[in-house]
Amino acid sequence: MSFESRNPATGELLGTYPEHDAAETDKRLQLVWDGWQRWSRTPLPERIAFLLRLADLLEARAETYGRLITSEMGKPLPEAIGEVKKAASGARHFAEAGEGYLAPQAIPGTPAHIIHESVGPIFGVMPWNLPFWQVLRFFIPAALVGNTVIVKHAETVQGSAEALETLVRDAGGPEGLYVNLAIERDKSAAVIADPRIRAVTVTGSVAAGRAVAAEAGRHGKKVVLELGGSDPFIVLEDADLAQAVKLGVVSRYSNNAQSCIAAKRFLVAESLVEAFTKAFVEQAAALPMGDPAKDGIKLGPLARGDLRDNVHRQVRDAVKAGARVLTGGEIPAGPGNFYPPTVLVGLPPDAAIAQEEFFGPVAMIFPFKTEEDAIRLANATEFGLGAAVWSRDLARAHRVAGRIEAGAIFINDFTRSDPRAPFGGAKGSGFGRELGALGALELTNAKLVWQGGA
């Protein structure tokens, strides 16, 4: 079997990539295991130097890799280049902060301290929507602490998958530090079960994450899950309306609206909902949609045709449940997996379709009467990845934020990841953390060292 990479804007076949069979999979598992034996004993200054070389290469190749990302998954080229540069900044951050993150931690009142050691090879199951950043945000801290990784990237971005393996090698990473594994999803269970794998991390759908977690649990292996989201964007009556609309549109439609942490449910105070909706629709409808490699484009195609079909199915289901489409909502003619910016209002918040994650350019706007209503609506979902709260009264904003069930809350801003800050979800959106100090230590062995008297 082979995997295909196709340009989602044109349907053009970009490349075919053979799947790794059982023998090749075993060979690659041995590579990552042997690599860990060496890399875990590599002094920290050398691991840090590697991360700095990695950052240099990412910056030097940002446009080349950006064009690869755009061709394989369809995001506008400036955003794709920005994705690569963000990964470079992540590598620099962990290089600069790594020694502090890994410093021994004294236990007050005892003759003991804690050191953080690598756990071994990590199996990463990665998605297509951020084909460089999603992978590197877990690889960089893993490499810092002495782990090695073997990555099953999404079938449709195998050009990026191979480029990442080459990138690590070109930055001076030793054999086995980063190993690409081209297999279908149903082959992952055997990899998880392999004794050479010590932990698993997955970014993807709730169903995929739970399947991986169940398999890892059967074998007593730690797993980090970053799954879907249906992030609430709460606009209280004293919010800066113009800024909330502007950044709300950015949050919803960036990355072709294919982001777990995008704002998806806009909860707006009744006194503002008419003005918010009018401005939001105007700005969303004005987003230039087209070939993501061309200048000025803000919305490219969805990554696959079946993904577009599912988004359109969700929109139709929402209309059947009572929603009205204020803009968009129809599949355009012509080639490519394009879907226009779409805004829905009037959908009953307890409708089944309102509980689904819209992984495409669809925004849902819901009015609320009171602060309590806003909190209830925000939490009325299985997801808990991120959220935003908008208010000029910061004490109030913090009070509301403290009651939202999510892994991250942004006040007067939109949710996003940052290399310096921990990132992860709550409830059905997963557990464990990436990035920041917590992310650096997530996949380590916290070893107690107790020194007795002479």
Coordinates of C-alpha atoms in Angstrom, one line a residue:
M1 CA 0.0 0.0 0.0
S2 CA 1.1 3.6 -0.7
F3 CA 0.0 6.9 0.8
E4 CA -0.8 9.8 -1.5
S5 CA -0.1 13.5 -1.0
R6 CA -2.4 15.7 -3.0
N7 CA -2.7 19.5 -3.3
P8 CA -6.2 20.2 -1.7
A9 CA -6.5 23.4 -3.8
T10 CA -6.2 21.6 -7.2
G11 CA -6.3 17.8 -6.6
E12 CA -2.9 17.5 -8.1
L13 CA -1.0 14.4 -7.0
L14 CA 2.2 15.6 -5.3
G15 CA 3.7 12.3 -4.4
T16 CA 3.2 8.7 -3.4
Y17 CA 4.9 7.1 -0.4
P18 CA 5.1 3.4 0.3
E19 CA 3.8 2.1 3.6
H20 CA 6.4 0.5 5.9
D21 CA 5.8 -3.2 6.3
A22 CA 6.2 -5.2 9.5
A23 CA 9.9 -5.8 8.8
E24 CA 10.7 -2.2 8.2
T25 CA 8.6 -1.2 11.2
D26 CA 10.6 -3.5 13.4
K27 CA 13.9 -2.1 12.0
R28 CA 12.8 1.5 12.7
L29 CA 11.7 0.6 16.2
Q30 CA 15.2 -0.8 16.8
L31 CA 16.7 2.4 15.5
V32 CA 14.7 4.5 17.9
W33 CA 15.6 2.2 20.8
D34 CA 19.3 2.1 20.0
G35 CA 19.2 5.8 19.5
W36 CA 17.9 6.3 23.0
Q37 CA 20.7 4.3 24.5
R38 CA 23.1 6.9 23.0
W39 CA 21.0 10.1 23.2
S40 CA 20.0 9.7 26.8
R41 CA 23.7 9.7 27.8
T42 CA 24.5 12.7 25.6
P43 CA 25.4 15.6 27.9
L44 CA 22.7 18.3 28.2
P45 CA 24.9 21.0 26.6
E46 CA 25.2 18.9 23.5
R47 CA 21.4 18.4 23.4
I48 CA 20.9 22.1 23.8
A49 CA 23.4 22.8 21.0
F50 CA 21.4 20.5 18.7
L51 CA 18.2 22.4 19.4
L52 CA 20.0 25.7 18.5
R53 CA 21.1 24.1 15.2
L54 CA 17.6 22.9 14.6
A55 CA 16.2 26.5 15.1
D56 CA 18.8 27.9 12.7
L57 CA 17.8 25.4 10.0
L58 CA 14.1 26.0 10.5
E59 CA 14.6 29.7 10.1
A60 CA 16.8 29.3 7.0
R61 CA 14.3 26.9 5.4
A62 CA 11.1 28.6 6.5
E63 CA 9.9 29.5 3.0
T64 CA 10.8 26.1 1.6
Y65 CA 9.0 24.2 4.3
G66 CA 6.1 26.7 4.2
R67 CA 5.5 26.0 0.5
L68 CA 5.6 22.2 1.3
I69 CA 2.9 22.7 4.1
T70 CA 0.8 24.9 1.8
S71 CA 0.9 22.4 -1.0
E72 CA 0.0 19.4 1.2
M73 CA -2.6 20.8 3.5
G74 CA -3.7 24.0 1.9
K75 CA -3.1 26.8 4.5
P76 CA -2.2 30.3 3.2
L77 CA 1.5 30.5 2.6
P78 CA 2.3 33.3 5.1
E79 CA 0.6 31.2 7.8
A80 CA 2.6 28.2 6.7
I81 CA 5.9 30.1 6.9
G82 CA 4.8 31.4 10.3
E83 CA 4.2 27.9 11.5
V84 CA 7.8 27.0 10.7
K85 CA 9.2 30.1 12.3
K86 CA 7.1 29.3 15.4
A87 CA 8.7 25.9 15.6
A88 CA 12.1 27.6 15.4
S89 CA 11.2 29.9 18.3
G90 CA 10.2 26.8 20.2
A91 CA 13.5 25.2 19.7
R92 CA 15.3 28.4 20.8
H93 CA 13.1 28.7 23.9
F94 CA 13.8 25.1 25.1
A95 CA 17.5 25.6 24.3
E96 CA 17.6 28.7 26.5
A97 CA 15.3 27.5 29.3
G98 CA 16.2 23.8 29.2
E99 CA 18.9 23.8 31.9
G100 CA 16.6 25.6 34.3
Y101 CA 13.7 23.2 33.5
L102 CA 15.9 20.2 34.2
A103 CA 17.7 21.5 37.3
P104 CA 17.4 19.2 40.4
Q105 CA 14.5 20.2 42.6
A106 CA 15.3 20.2 46.4
I107 CA 12.6 18.9 48.8
P108 CA 12.6 21.3 51.7
G109 CA 13.2 19.7 55.1
T110 CA 14.7 16.5 53.7
P111 CA 18.2 15.4 52.4
A112 CA 16.6 14.7 49.1
H113 CA 16.0 16.1 45.7
I114 CA 14.2 15.2 42.4
I115 CA 15.9 14.8 39.1
H116 CA 14.1 14.4 35.8
E117 CA 15.4 11.7 33.4
S118 CA 14.3 10.5 30.0
V119 CA 11.9 7.6 29.8
G120 CA 12.8 6.2 26.5
P121 CA 11.4 6.1 22.9
I122 CA 8.2 8.0 22.5
F123 CA 5.6 7.0 19.8
G124 CA 3.9 10.1 18.4
V125 CA 0.7 9.9 16.4
M126 CA 0.4 13.3 14.7
P127 CA -2.3 15.1 12.6
W128 CA -2.1 16.9 9.2
N129 CA -3.4 20.4 10.2
L130 CA -0.1 21.8 11.6
P131 CA 2.3 19.3 10.0
F132 CA 5.5 20.9 11.3
W133 CA 4.5 22.6 14.5
Q134 CA 2.4 19.8 16.0
V135 CA 5.3 17.4 15.6
L136 CA 8.1 19.6 16.7
R137 CA 6.3 21.0 19.7
F138 CA 6.5 17.5 21.2
F139 CA 9.8 16.5 19.7
I140 CA 11.8 19.5 20.9
P141 CA 11.2 19.0 24.6
A142 CA 11.4 15.2 24.2
A143 CA 14.9 15.6 22.6
L144 CA 15.9 18.1 25.3
V145 CA 15.3 15.7 28.1
G146 CA 17.0 12.8 26.3
N147 CA 14.1 10.9 24.8
T148 CA 14.0 9.7 21.2
V149 CA 10.8 9.7 19.0
I150 CA 9.2 7.6 16.3
V151 CA 6.4 9.4 14.5
K152 CA 3.4 8.2 12.7
H153 CA 2.4 11.3 10.7
A154 CA -0.9 11.7 8.9
E155 CA -1.1 9.8 5.7
T156 CA -1.8 12.9 3.6
V157 CA 1.3 14.9 4.6
Q158 CA 4.0 12.3 4.0
G159 CA 6.2 14.9 2.2
S160 CA 6.3 16.8 5.5
A161 CA 6.9 13.6 7.4
E162 CA 10.0 12.8 5.4
A163 CA 11.2 16.4 5.5
L164 CA 11.1 16.4 9.3
E165 CA 13.2 13.3 9.5
T166 CA 15.7 14.9 7.1
L167 CA 15.6 18.2 9.1
V168 CA 16.7 16.5 12.3
R169 CA 19.5 14.6 10.6
D170 CA 20.7 17.8 8.9
A171 CA 20.8 19.6 12.2
G172 CA 23.2 17.0 13.5
G173 CA 20.7 14.7 15.3
P174 CA 22.2 11.2 15.6
E175 CA 20.6 8.2 14.0
G176 CA 17.5 7.1 15.9
L177 CA 16.8 10.5 17.5
Y178 CA 13.9 11.1 15.1
V179 CA 12.4 8.2 13.1
N180 CA 9.6 8.5 10.6
L181 CA 7.1 5.6 10.5
A182 CA 4.7 5.4 7.5
I183 CA 1.9 3.1 8.6
E184 CA -1.8 3.1 8.6
R185 CA -3.7 4.0 11.8
D186 CA -4.7 0.4 12.5
K187 CA -1.1 -0.6 12.7
S188 CA -0.5 1.7 15.6
A189 CA -1.6 -0.8 18.3
A190 CA 1.3 -3.1 17.5
V191 CA 3.7 -0.2 17.9
I192 CA 2.2 0.9 21.2
A193 CA 2.5 -2.7 22.5
D194 CA 6.1 -3.0 21.5
P195 CA 8.4 -3.1 24.6
R196 CA 10.8 -0.7 23.0
I197 CA 8.1 2.1 23.2
R198 CA 8.0 3.7 26.6
A199 CA 5.2 6.3 26.2
V200 CA 2.8 7.7 23.6
T201 CA 1.6 11.1 22.6
V202 CA -1.3 11.8 20.2
T203 CA -2.9 14.9 18.7
G204 CA -6.1 14.2 16.9
S205 CA -9.8 13.4 17.3
V206 CA -11.4 12.3 20.5
A207 CA -12.1 8.8 19.0
A208 CA -8.5 8.3 17.9
G209 CA -7.1 9.6 21.1
R210 CA -9.3 7.4 23.3
A211 CA -8.4 4.3 21.2
V212 CA -4.7 5.1 21.6
A213 CA -5.1 5.7 25.3
A214 CA -6.9 2.4 25.8
E215 CA -4.1 0.6 24.0
A216 CA -1.4 2.4 26.0
G217 CA -3.3 1.6 29.2
R218 CA -3.4 -2.1 28.4
H219 CA 0.4 -2.1 28.3
G220 CA 0.9 0.2 31.3
K221 CA 2.4 3.1 29.3
K222 CA 1.9 6.8 29.8
V223 CA 0.0 8.7 27.2
V224 CA -0.4 12.4 26.5
L225 CA -3.6 13.4 24.6
E226 CA -4.4 16.6 22.8
L227 CA -7.7 16.1 21.3
G228 CA -10.6 18.1 19.8
G229 CA -12.1 21.3 21.0
S230 CA -15.2 23.4 20.7
D231 CA -13.8 26.4 22.3
P232 CA -16.2 29.1 23.7
F233 CA -15.5 32.7 22.9
I234 CA -17.4 34.6 25.6
V235 CA -18.2 38.3 24.9
L236 CA -19.6 40.0 28.0
E237 CA -21.7 43.2 27.7
D238 CA -18.8 45.4 28.7
A239 CA -16.3 44.0 26.2
D240 CA -14.4 45.9 23.6
L241 CA -16.7 44.9 20.7
A242 CA -14.5 45.9 17.8
Q243 CA -11.5 44.1 19.1
A244 CA -13.6 41.0 20.1
V245 CA -15.0 40.8 16.5
K246 CA -11.6 41.3 14.9
L247 CA -9.8 38.7 16.9
G248 CA -12.8 36.4 16.9
V249 CA -12.6 36.2 13.1
V250 CA -8.9 35.5 13.3
S251 CA -9.4 32.8 15.9
R252 CA -12.1 31.1 13.9
Y253 CA -10.7 31.2 10.4
S254 CA -6.9 31.0 10.7
N255 CA -5.3 27.8 9.5
N256 CA -8.3 27.4 7.2
A257 CA -10.4 27.0 10.3
Q258 CA -8.8 23.6 10.9
S259 CA -7.5 24.0 14.4
C260 CA -8.5 22.3 17.7
I261 CA -8.1 25.6 19.6
A262 CA -10.0 27.8 17.2
A263 CA -12.9 29.7 18.7
K264 CA -16.0 27.8 17.5
R265 CA -18.9 28.8 19.7
F266 CA -19.3 32.6 20.1
L267 CA -21.3 33.3 23.3
V268 CA -22.4 36.9 23.2
A269 CA -24.3 39.0 25.7
E270 CA -27.9 39.9 24.4
S271 CA -27.2 43.6 24.5
L272 CA -24.2 43.1 22.1
V273 CA -25.3 40.2 20.0
E274 CA -26.9 42.1 17.1
A275 CA -23.9 44.4 16.6
F276 CA -21.4 41.6 17.1
T277 CA -23.1 39.4 14.6
K278 CA -23.4 42.1 12.0
A279 CA -19.7 43.0 12.2
F280 CA -18.6 39.4 12.4
V281 CA -20.5 38.4 9.3
E282 CA -19.2 41.4 7.4
Q283 CA -15.6 40.5 8.3
A284 CA -15.9 36.8 7.8
A285 CA -17.6 37.1 4.4
A286 CA -14.9 39.5 3.2
L287 CA -12.1 37.0 3.8
P288 CA -10.4 36.3 0.4
M289 CA -10.7 32.6 -0.4
G290 CA -8.6 30.9 -3.1
D291 CA -5.3 29.4 -4.0
P292 CA -3.3 29.5 -0.7
A293 CA 0.0 30.0 -2.6
K294 CA -1.2 33.4 -3.9
D295 CA -0.8 36.7 -2.2
G296 CA -3.6 38.1 -0.1
I297 CA -5.5 34.8 0.4
K298 CA -6.8 34.4 4.0
L299 CA -8.8 31.1 3.5
G300 CA -7.6 28.1 1.5
P301 CA -9.2 24.8 1.0
L302 CA -9.9 22.1 3.5
A303 CA -7.3 19.5 3.6
R304 CA -9.4 16.6 2.1
G305 CA -12.6 16.3 0.2
D306 CA -14.2 14.1 2.9
L307 CA -13.5 16.7 5.5
R308 CA -15.3 19.3 3.4
D309 CA -18.2 16.9 2.9
N310 CA -18.5 16.4 6.7
V311 CA -18.5 20.1 7.4
H312 CA -21.2 20.6 4.8
R313 CA -23.2 17.8 6.4
Q314 CA -22.9 19.5 9.8
V315 CA -24.2 22.8 8.4
R316 CA -27.2 21.0 6.8
D317 CA -27.8 19.2 10.1
A318 CA -27.6 22.5 12.0
V319 CA -30.2 24.1 9.6
K320 CA -32.5 21.1 10.2
A321 CA -32.1 21.7 13.9
G322 CA -33.2 25.4 13.5
A323 CA -30.1 27.3 12.6
R324 CA -30.0 30.1 10.0
V325 CA -27.1 30.6 7.7
L326 CA -26.1 34.3 7.5
T327 CA -23.2 33.8 5.1
G328 CA -21.6 30.8 3.3
G329 CA -23.1 27.4 3.8
E330 CA -22.7 26.2 0.2
I331 CA -20.0 24.2 -1.6
P332 CA -18.6 26.4 -4.4
A333 CA -18.2 25.2 -7.9
G334 CA -14.8 24.4 -9.3
P335 CA -11.7 22.3 -8.3
G336 CA -10.3 22.1 -4.8
N337 CA -11.8 21.4 -1.3
F338 CA -13.0 25.0 -0.7
Y339 CA -15.8 25.9 1.7
P340 CA -16.7 29.6 2.3
P341 CA -16.7 31.4 5.7
T342 CA -20.0 30.4 7.2
V343 CA -21.9 31.9 10.2
L344 CA -24.8 30.2 11.9
V345 CA -27.3 31.7 14.3
G346 CA -30.5 30.5 15.9
L347 CA -29.2 27.0 16.6
P348 CA -30.6 25.6 19.9
P349 CA -27.5 25.2 22.1
D350 CA -28.8 21.8 23.3
A351 CA -29.1 20.4 19.8
A352 CA -27.0 17.4 19.1
I353 CA -25.2 19.1 16.2
A354 CA -24.2 22.0 18.5
Q355 CA -22.2 19.5 20.6
E356 CA -20.0 18.4 17.6
E357 CA -16.7 20.0 16.8
F358 CA -16.9 22.0 13.5
F359 CA -13.4 21.4 12.0
G360 CA -13.9 23.9 9.2
P361 CA -14.9 27.5 8.5
V362 CA -18.1 27.6 10.5
A363 CA -18.8 29.9 13.4
M364 CA -21.9 29.5 15.7
I365 CA -23.2 32.5 17.5
F366 CA -25.3 32.1 20.7
P367 CA -26.8 34.9 22.8
F368 CA -26.9 34.7 26.6
K369 CA -28.8 36.7 29.2
T370 CA -26.6 36.5 32.3
E371 CA -23.1 35.7 33.3
E372 CA -24.4 32.4 34.8
D373 CA -25.9 31.5 31.4
A374 CA -22.6 32.2 29.6
I375 CA -20.7 29.9 32.0
R376 CA -23.3 27.2 31.7
L377 CA -23.3 27.4 27.9
A378 CA -19.5 27.4 27.8
N379 CA -19.3 24.2 29.8
A380 CA -22.1 22.4 28.1
T381 CA -19.9 20.3 26.0
E382 CA -17.6 17.3 26.4
F383 CA -14.7 19.4 25.2
G384 CA -12.4 21.5 27.4
L385 CA -9.4 22.6 25.4
G386 CA -9.4 26.4 25.4
A387 CA -11.7 29.4 25.9
A388 CA -11.7 33.2 25.7
V389 CA -13.4 35.7 27.9
W390 CA -13.9 39.3 26.9
S391 CA -14.6 42.1 29.4
R392 CA -13.2 45.5 30.3
D393 CA -13.7 44.5 33.9
L394 CA -10.6 42.3 34.5
A395 CA -11.8 41.1 38.0
R396 CA -15.0 39.9 36.4
A397 CA -13.2 38.3 33.5
H398 CA -11.0 36.4 35.9
R399 CA -14.0 35.4 37.9
V400 CA -15.7 33.9 34.8
A401 CA -12.4 32.4 33.6
G402 CA -12.1 30.5 36.9
R403 CA -15.3 28.7 36.3
I404 CA -14.7 27.6 32.7
E405 CA -13.7 24.0 32.3
A406 CA -10.7 24.2 30.0
G407 CA -7.0 23.7 29.8
A408 CA -6.4 27.3 28.8
I409 CA -8.3 30.6 29.2
F410 CA -7.4 33.7 27.4
I411 CA -8.7 37.1 28.6
N412 CA -9.3 39.8 25.9
D413 CA -7.3 37.7 23.4
F414 CA -7.8 34.5 21.4
T415 CA -6.6 31.0 22.4
R416 CA -3.3 29.8 20.9
S417 CA -0.2 27.9 22.0
D418 CA 3.1 29.5 23.0
P419 CA 6.4 27.6 23.5
R420 CA 6.8 29.2 26.9
A421 CA 3.4 28.2 28.3
P422 CA 1.9 24.8 29.0
F423 CA -0.7 23.6 26.5
G424 CA -3.3 20.9 26.9
G425 CA -6.9 20.1 27.6
A426 CA -9.5 19.0 30.1
K427 CA -12.5 16.7 29.9
G428 CA -12.8 15.1 26.5
S429 CA -10.1 17.3 25.1
G430 CA -7.4 15.2 26.7
F431 CA -4.8 15.3 29.5
G432 CA -1.1 15.9 29.9
R433 CA 0.7 19.0 28.9
E434 CA 3.0 20.1 26.1
L435 CA 5.3 23.2 26.0
G436 CA 6.6 25.3 28.9
A437 CA 8.1 23.8 32.0
L438 CA 5.3 21.3 32.5
G439 CA 5.6 20.1 28.9
A440 CA 9.4 19.7 29.2
L441 CA 8.9 17.4 32.2
E442 CA 5.7 15.6 31.1
L443 CA 7.5 12.7 29.6
T444 CA 10.3 12.2 32.1
N445 CA 11.0 10.0 35.1
A446 CA 10.9 12.2 38.2
K447 CA 13.5 10.3 40.2
L448 CA 13.8 10.8 43.9
V449 CA 17.4 10.9 45.2
W450 CA 17.6 10.6 49.0
Q451 CA 21.0 11.0 50.6
G452 CA 21.4 9.4 54.0
G453 CA 23.8 10.3 56.7
A454 CA 27.5 9.2 56.5

